[in-house]
GROMACS .gro file of C-alpha atoms in nm:
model
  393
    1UNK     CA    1  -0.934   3.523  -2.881
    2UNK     CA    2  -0.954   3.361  -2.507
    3UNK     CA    3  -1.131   3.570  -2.252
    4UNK     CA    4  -0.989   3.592  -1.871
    5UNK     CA    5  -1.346   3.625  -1.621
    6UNK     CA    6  -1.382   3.633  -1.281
    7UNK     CA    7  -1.606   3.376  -1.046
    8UNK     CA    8  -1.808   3.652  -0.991
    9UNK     CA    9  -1.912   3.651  -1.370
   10UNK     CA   10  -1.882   3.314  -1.418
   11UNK     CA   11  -2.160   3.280  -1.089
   12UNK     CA   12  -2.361   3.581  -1.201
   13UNK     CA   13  -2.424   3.366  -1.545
   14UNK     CA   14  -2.522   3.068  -1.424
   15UNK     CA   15  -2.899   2.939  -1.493
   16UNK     CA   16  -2.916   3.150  -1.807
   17UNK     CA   17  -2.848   2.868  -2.030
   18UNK     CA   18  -2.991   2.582  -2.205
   19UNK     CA   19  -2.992   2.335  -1.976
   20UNK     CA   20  -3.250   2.529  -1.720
   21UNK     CA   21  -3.589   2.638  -1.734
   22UNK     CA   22  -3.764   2.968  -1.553
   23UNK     CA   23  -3.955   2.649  -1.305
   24UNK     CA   24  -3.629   2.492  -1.191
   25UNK     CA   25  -3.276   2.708  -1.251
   26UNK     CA   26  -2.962   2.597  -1.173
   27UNK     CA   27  -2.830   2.803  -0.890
   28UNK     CA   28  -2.531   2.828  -0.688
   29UNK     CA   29  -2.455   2.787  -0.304
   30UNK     CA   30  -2.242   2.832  -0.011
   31UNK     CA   31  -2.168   2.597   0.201
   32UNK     CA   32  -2.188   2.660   0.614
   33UNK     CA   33  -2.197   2.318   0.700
   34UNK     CA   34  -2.173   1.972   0.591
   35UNK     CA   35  -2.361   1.658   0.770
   36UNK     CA   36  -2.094   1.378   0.864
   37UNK     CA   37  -2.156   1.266   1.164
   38UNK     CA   38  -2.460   1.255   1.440
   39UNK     CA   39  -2.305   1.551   1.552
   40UNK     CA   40  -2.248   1.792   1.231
   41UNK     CA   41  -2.283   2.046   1.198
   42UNK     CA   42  -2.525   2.029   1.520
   43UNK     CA   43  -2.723   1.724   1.665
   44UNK     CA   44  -3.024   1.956   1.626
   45UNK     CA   45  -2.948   2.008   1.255
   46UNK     CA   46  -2.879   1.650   1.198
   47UNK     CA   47  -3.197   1.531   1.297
   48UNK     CA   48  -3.337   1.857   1.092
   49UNK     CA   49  -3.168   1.703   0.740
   50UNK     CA   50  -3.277   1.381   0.795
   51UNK     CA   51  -3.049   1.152   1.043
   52UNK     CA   52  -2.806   0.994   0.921
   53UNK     CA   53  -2.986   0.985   0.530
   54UNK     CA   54  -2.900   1.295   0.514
   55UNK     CA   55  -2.496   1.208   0.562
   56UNK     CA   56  -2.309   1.422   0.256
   57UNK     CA   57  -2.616   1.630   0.280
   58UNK     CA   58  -2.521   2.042   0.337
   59UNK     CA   59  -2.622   2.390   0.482
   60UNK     CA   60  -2.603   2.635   0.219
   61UNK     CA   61  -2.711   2.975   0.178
   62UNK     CA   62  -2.821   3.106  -0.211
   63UNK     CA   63  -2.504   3.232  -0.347
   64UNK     CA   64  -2.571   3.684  -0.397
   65UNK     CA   65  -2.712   3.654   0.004
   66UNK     CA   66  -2.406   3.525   0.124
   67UNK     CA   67  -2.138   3.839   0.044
   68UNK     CA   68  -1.984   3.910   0.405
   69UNK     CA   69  -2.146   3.625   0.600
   70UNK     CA   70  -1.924   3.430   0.786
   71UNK     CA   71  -2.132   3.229   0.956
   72UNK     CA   72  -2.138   3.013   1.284
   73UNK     CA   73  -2.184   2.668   1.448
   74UNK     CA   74  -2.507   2.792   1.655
   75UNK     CA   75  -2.840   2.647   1.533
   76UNK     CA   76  -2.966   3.016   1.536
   77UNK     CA   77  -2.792   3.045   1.264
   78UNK     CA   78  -2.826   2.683   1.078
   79UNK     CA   79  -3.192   2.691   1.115
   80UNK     CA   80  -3.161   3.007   0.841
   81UNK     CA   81  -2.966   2.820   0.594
   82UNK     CA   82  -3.150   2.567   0.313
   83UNK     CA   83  -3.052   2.173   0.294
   84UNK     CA   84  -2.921   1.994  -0.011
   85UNK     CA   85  -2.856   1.628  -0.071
   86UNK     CA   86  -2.564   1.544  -0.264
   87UNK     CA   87  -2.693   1.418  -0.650
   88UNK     CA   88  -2.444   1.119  -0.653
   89UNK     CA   89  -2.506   0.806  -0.427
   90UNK     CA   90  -2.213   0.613  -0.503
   91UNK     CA   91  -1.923   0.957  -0.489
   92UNK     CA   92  -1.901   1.101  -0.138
   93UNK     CA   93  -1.706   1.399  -0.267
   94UNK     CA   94  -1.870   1.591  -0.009
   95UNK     CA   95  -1.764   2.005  -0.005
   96UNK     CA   96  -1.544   2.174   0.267
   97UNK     CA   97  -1.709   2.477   0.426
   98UNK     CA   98  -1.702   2.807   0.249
   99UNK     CA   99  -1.693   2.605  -0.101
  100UNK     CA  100  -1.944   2.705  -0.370
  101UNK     CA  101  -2.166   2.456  -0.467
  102UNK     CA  102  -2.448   2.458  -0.782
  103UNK     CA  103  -2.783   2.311  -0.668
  104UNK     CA  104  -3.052   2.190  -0.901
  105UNK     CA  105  -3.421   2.161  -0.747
  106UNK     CA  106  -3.548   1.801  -0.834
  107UNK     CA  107  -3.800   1.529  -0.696
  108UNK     CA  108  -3.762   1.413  -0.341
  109UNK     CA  109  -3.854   1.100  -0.224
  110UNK     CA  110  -4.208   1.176  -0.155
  111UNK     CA  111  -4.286   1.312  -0.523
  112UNK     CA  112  -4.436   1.027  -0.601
  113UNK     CA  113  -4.715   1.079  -0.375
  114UNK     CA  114  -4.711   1.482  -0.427
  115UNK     CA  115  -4.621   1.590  -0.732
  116UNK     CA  116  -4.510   1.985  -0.586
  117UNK     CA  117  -4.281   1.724  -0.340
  118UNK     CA  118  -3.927   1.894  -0.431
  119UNK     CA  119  -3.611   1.849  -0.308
  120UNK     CA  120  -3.197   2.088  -0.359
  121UNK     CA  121  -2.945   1.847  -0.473
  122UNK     CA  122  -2.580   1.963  -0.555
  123UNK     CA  123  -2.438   1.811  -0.796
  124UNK     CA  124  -2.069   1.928  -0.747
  125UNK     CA  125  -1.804   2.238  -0.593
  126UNK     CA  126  -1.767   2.484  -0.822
  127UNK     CA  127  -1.411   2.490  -0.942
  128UNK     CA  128  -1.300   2.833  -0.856
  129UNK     CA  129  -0.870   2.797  -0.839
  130UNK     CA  130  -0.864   2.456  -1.038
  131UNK     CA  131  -0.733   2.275  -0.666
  132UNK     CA  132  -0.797   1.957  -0.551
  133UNK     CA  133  -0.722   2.093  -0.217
  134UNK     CA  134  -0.988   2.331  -0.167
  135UNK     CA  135  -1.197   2.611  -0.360
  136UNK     CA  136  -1.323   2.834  -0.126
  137UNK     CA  137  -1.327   3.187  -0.207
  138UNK     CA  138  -1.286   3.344   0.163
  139UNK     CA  139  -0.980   3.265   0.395
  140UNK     CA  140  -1.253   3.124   0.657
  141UNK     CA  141  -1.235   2.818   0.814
  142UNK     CA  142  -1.329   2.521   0.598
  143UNK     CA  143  -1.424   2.250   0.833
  144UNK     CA  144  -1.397   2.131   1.206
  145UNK     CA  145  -1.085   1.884   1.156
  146UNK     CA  146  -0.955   1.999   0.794
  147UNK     CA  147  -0.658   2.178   0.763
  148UNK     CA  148  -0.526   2.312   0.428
  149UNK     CA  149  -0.175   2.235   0.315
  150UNK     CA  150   0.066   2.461   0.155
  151UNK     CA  151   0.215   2.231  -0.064
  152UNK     CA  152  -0.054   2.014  -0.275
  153UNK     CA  153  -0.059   2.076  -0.600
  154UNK     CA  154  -0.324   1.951  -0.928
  155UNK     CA  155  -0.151   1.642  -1.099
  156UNK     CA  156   0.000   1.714  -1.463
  157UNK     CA  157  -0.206   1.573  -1.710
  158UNK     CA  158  -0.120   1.434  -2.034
  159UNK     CA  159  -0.363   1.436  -2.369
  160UNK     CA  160  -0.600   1.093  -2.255
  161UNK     CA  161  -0.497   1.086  -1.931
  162UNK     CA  162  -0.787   1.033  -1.644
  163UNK     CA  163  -0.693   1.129  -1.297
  164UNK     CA  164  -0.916   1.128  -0.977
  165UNK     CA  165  -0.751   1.363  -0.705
  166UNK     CA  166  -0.812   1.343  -0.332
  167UNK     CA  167  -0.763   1.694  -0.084
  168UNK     CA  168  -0.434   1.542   0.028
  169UNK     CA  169  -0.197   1.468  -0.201
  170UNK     CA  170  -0.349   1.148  -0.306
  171UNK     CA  171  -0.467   1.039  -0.632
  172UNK     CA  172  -0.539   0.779  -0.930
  173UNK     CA  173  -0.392   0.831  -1.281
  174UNK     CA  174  -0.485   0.649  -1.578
  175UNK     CA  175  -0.259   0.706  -1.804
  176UNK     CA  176  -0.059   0.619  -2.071
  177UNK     CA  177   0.304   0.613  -2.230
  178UNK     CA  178   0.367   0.972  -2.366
  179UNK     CA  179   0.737   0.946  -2.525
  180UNK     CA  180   0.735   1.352  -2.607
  181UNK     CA  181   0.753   1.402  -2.224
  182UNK     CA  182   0.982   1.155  -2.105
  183UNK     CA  183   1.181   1.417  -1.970
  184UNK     CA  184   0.908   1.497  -1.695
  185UNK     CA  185   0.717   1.125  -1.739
  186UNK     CA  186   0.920   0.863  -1.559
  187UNK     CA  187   0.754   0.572  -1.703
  188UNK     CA  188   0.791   0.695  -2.103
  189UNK     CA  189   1.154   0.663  -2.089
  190UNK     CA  190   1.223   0.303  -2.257
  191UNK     CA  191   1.126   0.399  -2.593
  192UNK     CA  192   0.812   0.193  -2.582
  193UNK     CA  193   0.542   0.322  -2.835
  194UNK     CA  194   0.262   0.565  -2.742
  195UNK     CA  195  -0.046   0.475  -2.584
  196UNK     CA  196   0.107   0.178  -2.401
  197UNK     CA  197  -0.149   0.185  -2.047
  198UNK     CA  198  -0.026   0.230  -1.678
  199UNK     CA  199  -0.233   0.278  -1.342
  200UNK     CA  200  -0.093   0.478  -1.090
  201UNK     CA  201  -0.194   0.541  -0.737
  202UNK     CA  202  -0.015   0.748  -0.553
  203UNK     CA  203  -0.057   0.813  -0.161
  204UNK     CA  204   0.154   1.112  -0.072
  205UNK     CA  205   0.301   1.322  -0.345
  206UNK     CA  206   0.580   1.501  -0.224
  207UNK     CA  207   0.642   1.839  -0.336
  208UNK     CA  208   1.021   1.963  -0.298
  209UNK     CA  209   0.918   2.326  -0.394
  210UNK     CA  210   0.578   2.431  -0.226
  211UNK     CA  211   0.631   2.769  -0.382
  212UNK     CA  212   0.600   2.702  -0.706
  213UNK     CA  213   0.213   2.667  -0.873
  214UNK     CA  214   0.315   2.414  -1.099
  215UNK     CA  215   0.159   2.074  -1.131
  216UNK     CA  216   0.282   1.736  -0.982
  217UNK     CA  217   0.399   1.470  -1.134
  218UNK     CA  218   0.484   1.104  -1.001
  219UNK     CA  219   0.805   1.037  -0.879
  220UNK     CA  220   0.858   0.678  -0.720
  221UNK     CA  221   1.108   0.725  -0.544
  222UNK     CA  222   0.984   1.031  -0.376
  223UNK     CA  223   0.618   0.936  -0.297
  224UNK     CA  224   0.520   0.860   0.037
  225UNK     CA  225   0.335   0.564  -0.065
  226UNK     CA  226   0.253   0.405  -0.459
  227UNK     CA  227   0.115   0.156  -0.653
  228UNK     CA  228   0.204   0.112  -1.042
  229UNK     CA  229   0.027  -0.139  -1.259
  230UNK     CA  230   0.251  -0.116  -1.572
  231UNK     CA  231   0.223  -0.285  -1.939
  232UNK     CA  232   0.537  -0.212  -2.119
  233UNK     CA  233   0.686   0.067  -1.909
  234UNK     CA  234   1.031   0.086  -1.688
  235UNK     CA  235   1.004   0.204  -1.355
  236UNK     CA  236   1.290   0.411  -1.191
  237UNK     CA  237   1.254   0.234  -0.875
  238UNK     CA  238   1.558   0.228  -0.635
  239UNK     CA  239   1.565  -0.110  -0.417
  240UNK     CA  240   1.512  -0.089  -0.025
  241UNK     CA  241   1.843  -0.371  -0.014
  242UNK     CA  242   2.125  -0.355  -0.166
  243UNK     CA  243   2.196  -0.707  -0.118
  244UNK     CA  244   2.138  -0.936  -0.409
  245UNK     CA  245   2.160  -1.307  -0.520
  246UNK     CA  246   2.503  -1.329  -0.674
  247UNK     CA  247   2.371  -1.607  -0.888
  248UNK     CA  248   2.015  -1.616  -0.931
  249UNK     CA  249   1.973  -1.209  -0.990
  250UNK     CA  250   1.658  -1.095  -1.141
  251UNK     CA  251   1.576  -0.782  -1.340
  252UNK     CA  252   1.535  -0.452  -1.163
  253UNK     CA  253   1.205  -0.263  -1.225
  254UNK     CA  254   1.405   0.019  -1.428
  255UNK     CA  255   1.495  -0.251  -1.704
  256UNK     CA  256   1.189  -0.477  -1.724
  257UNK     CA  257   0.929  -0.396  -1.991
  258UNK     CA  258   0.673  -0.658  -1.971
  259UNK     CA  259   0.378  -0.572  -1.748
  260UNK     CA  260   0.445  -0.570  -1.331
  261UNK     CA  261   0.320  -0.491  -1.016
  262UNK     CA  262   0.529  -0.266  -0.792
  263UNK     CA  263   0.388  -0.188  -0.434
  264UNK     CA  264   0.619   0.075  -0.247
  265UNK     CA  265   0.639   0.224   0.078
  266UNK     CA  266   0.821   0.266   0.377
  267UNK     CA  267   0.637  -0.066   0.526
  268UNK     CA  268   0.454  -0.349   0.338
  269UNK     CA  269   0.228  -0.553   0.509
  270UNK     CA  270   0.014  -0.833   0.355
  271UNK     CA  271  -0.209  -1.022   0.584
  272UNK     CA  272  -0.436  -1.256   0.562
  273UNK     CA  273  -0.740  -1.276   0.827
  274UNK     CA  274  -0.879  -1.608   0.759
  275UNK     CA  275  -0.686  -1.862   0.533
  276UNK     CA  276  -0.351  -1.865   0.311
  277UNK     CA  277  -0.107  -1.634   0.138
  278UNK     CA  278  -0.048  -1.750  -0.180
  279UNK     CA  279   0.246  -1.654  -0.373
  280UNK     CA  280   0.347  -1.837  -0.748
  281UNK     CA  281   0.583  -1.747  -0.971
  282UNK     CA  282   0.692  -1.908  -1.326
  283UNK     CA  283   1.021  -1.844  -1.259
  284UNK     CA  284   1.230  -1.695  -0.919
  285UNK     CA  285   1.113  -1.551  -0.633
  286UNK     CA  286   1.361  -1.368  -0.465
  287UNK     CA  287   1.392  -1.217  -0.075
  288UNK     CA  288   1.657  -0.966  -0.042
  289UNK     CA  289   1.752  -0.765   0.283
  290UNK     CA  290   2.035  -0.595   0.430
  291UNK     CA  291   1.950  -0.704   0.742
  292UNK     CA  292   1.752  -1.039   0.870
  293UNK     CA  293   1.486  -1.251   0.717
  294UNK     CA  294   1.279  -1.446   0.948
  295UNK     CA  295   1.042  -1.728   0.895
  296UNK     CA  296   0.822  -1.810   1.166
  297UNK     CA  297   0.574  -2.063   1.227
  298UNK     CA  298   0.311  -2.191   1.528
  299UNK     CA  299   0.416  -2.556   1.375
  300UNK     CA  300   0.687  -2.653   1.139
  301UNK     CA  301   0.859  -2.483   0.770
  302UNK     CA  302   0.860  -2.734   0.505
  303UNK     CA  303   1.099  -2.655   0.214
  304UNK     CA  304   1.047  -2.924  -0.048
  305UNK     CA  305   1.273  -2.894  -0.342
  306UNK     CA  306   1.493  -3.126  -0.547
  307UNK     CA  307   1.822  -2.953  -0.396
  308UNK     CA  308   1.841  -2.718  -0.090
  309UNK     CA  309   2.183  -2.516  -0.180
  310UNK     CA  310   2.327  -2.293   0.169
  311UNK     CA  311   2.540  -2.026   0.080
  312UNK     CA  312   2.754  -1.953  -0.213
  313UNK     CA  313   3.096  -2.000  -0.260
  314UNK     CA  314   3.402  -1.763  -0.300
  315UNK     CA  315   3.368  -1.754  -0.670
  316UNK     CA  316   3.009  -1.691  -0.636
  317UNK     CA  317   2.890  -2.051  -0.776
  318UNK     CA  318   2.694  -2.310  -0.601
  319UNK     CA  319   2.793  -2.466  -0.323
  320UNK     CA  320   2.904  -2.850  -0.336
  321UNK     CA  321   2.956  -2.999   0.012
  322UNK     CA  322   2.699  -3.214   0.079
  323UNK     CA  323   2.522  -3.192   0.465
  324UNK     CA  324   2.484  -3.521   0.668
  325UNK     CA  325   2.170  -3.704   0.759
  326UNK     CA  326   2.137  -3.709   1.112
  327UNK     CA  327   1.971  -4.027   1.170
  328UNK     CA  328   2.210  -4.189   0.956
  329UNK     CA  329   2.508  -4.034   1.096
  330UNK     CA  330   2.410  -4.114   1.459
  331UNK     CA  331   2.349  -4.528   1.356
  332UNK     CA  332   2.667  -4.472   1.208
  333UNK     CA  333   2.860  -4.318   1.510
  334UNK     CA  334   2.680  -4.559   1.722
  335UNK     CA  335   2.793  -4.866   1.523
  336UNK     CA  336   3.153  -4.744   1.520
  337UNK     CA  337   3.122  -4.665   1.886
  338UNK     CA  338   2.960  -5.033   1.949
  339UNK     CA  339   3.263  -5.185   1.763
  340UNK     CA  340   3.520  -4.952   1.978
  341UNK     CA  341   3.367  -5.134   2.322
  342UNK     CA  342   3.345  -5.461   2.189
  343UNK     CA  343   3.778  -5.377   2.126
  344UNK     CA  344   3.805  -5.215   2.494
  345UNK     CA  345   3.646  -5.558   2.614
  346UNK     CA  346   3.924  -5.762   2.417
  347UNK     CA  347   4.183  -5.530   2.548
  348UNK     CA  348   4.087  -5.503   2.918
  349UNK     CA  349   4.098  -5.918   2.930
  350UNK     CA  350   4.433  -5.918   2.725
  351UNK     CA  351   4.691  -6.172   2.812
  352UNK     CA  352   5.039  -6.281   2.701
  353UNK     CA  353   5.164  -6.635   2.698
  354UNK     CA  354   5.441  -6.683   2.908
  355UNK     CA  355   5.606  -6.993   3.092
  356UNK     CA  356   5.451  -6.894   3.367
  357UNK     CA  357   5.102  -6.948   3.198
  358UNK     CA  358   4.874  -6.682   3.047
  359UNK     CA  359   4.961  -6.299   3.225
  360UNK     CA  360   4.798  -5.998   3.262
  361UNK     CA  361   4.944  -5.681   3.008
  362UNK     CA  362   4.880  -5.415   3.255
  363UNK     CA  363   4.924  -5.130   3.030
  364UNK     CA  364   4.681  -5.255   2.743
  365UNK     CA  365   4.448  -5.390   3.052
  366UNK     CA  366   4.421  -5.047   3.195
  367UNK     CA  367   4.366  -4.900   2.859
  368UNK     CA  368   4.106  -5.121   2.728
  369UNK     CA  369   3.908  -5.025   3.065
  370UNK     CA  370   3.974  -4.635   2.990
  371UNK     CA  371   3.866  -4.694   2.605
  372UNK     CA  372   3.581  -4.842   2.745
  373UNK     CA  373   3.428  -4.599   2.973
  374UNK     CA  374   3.551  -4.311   2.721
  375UNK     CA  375   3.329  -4.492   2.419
  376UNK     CA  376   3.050  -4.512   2.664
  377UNK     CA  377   3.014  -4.148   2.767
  378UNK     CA  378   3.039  -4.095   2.385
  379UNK     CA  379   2.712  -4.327   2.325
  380UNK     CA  380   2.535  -4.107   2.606
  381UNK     CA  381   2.615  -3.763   2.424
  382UNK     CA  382   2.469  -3.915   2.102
  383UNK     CA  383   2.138  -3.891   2.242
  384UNK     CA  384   2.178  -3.497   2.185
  385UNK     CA  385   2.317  -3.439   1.903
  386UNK     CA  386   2.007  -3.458   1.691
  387UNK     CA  387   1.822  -3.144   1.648
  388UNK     CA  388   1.414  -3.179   1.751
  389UNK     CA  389   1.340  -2.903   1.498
  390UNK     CA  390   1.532  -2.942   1.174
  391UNK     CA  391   1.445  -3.227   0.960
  392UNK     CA  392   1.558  -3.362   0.583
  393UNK     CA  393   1.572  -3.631   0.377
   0.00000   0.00000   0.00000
């Protein structure tokens, strides 16, 4: 037979059990004020708690002398409250104001030197509605910049599964493949066996009906922002581009079942502040845009390859006309232009034999000189033709 209680009887039970003794009972809190800054809740109070060793630390009142006492920011009032230190260095999961809290009395830093030296720690928020949001059992304000969303929801959890939840509709799930619930579980739809592991993070869950109480689930294409660290899983992912290599295409995350990586957003950005971005790949690596790819550089892009193909052709194979080298091609123009003056010169000075003696041709005279002057403009303009930025061998 299960039992529905109330907070209230849950609270009114706590320090009656094993794990507390009549000289140090677990007891239960609410929160006024949390220490973040220099100046929370006060400047007075922050000095009070301890500077800033006291950050996480909070303003609580004992639980049954807290009904209908709202509370304020004046140090009046703060100066009437007790101080806890959070119990865990390493977690800042620090409570929102109004949350319940249970407190444990323990040493304090100076116990060593006197024993009665005793210091509240809290070792967590009581989980009142089972939110990641917020647990707070009165509709009071729960902080000076927090404001509570209507539509974040706990994540669905499957048997194994370990999830850490932020207030915002953030989270980390490690999970697994759970082929029973594909029909809810994106990434246990490939008929992969049970078990297989996957790492989620998930910035952003979006929830398309915030009036429903029902748990979240991950949804690729709907998340704000996501990483996925699969193993054997297929990812539903829909491509930014629709433009593809007509040759060269690679799998899409929804049909490849070894392990990936899969970083989506709206806008990724990797940077690197000091030295180089490395990228390697055993096989392709493909850039694909609908709109423009640019490569820039402060000095030069070197593609080294065995074969640099541009373009494909009309029946989407390779393409087979080879480019010229431009060195090469301007000897060569300047060789044949070279040749075409040293043939203007024999025309301009041509003569025919007559009995007269040797005669001017006028008309192949005049058109030597014109070929002449023509070739040498040419040999000016091949000065320019050669690009002073692209380069190949």
């Amino acid at each position: 037979m299960r039992y529905r209680i109330g907070y209230g009887t849950l609270i009114s039970g706590v320090g009656k059990n094993n794990f507390s003794n009549d000289n140090n009972p677990t007891k239960v809190g609410k929160v006024y004020g949390v220490v973040t800054t220099e100046n929370t809740p006060t400047k007075k109070q922050f000095q009070r708690a301890g500077g800033f060793s006291a950050i996480g630390s909070v303003f609580y009142l004992d639980y049954k002398g807290s009904e209908n006492i709202d509370g304020n920011n004046s140090d009046s009032f703060f100066d009437s409250c007790n101080i806890a230190k959070p119990f865990h260095s390493s977690n800042q999961n620090y409570p929102l104001i109004g949350e319940l809290i249970l407190l444990q009395t323990l040493p304090s830093a100076g116990s060593q030197l006197s024993p009665n030296s005793n210091q509240a720690y809290y070792v967590g928020t009581i989980n009142l509605f089972n939110n990641p949001q917020q647990n707070a059992p009165s509709g009071n304000t729960l902080g000076k910049t927090f404001n509570e969303s209507s539509d974040i929801r706990p994540l669905l959890s499957f048997e194994g599964d370990r999830i850490y939840q932020g207030r915002k509709g953030n989270g980390i799930r490690f999970g697994s493949t759970v082929s029973s619930k594909s029909d809810i579980s994106e990434w246990s739809r490939n008929g992969r066996p049970d078990g297989d592991p996957i790492t989620i993070l998930v910035n952003g869950y979006v929830t398309t009906d915030t009036g429903s109480l029902s748990p979240n689930i991950e949804e690729i294409n709907k998340e704000m922002s996501s990483i996925y660290m699969t193993s054997t899983q297929t990812i539903p992912l829909i491509p930014g581009a629709s433009i593809v290599n007509p040759i060269n295409s690679s799998l899409a995350p929804s049909k490849y079942i070894n392990s990936q990586l899969i970083l989506n957003s709206d806008r990724v950005i990797i940077n690197s502040k000091k030295d180089e971005v490395l990228l390697f790949a055993k096989t392709n690596i493909e850039l694909n845009t609908d709109n423009i790819i640019n490569l820039n550089a402060g000095q030069y892009i070197h593609l080294n390859t065995g074969k640099i193909l541009l373009g494909t052709k009309s029946d989407k194979t390779v393409p087979d006309e080879p480019v010229l080298l431009g060195g090469q091609t301007h000897d060569l123009l300047l060789e044949v232009c070279n040749t075409l003056q040293r043939l203007a010169g024999y025309l301009s000075s041509a003569v025919t034999v007559s009995s007269d003696g040797a005669l001017p041709i006028p008309s192949i005279n005049d058109g030597g000189t014109q070929l002449f002057s023509d070739v040498t403009n040419l040999i000016d303009k091949l000065g320019t033709i050669q690009s002073d930025k692209v380069f190949t061998t």
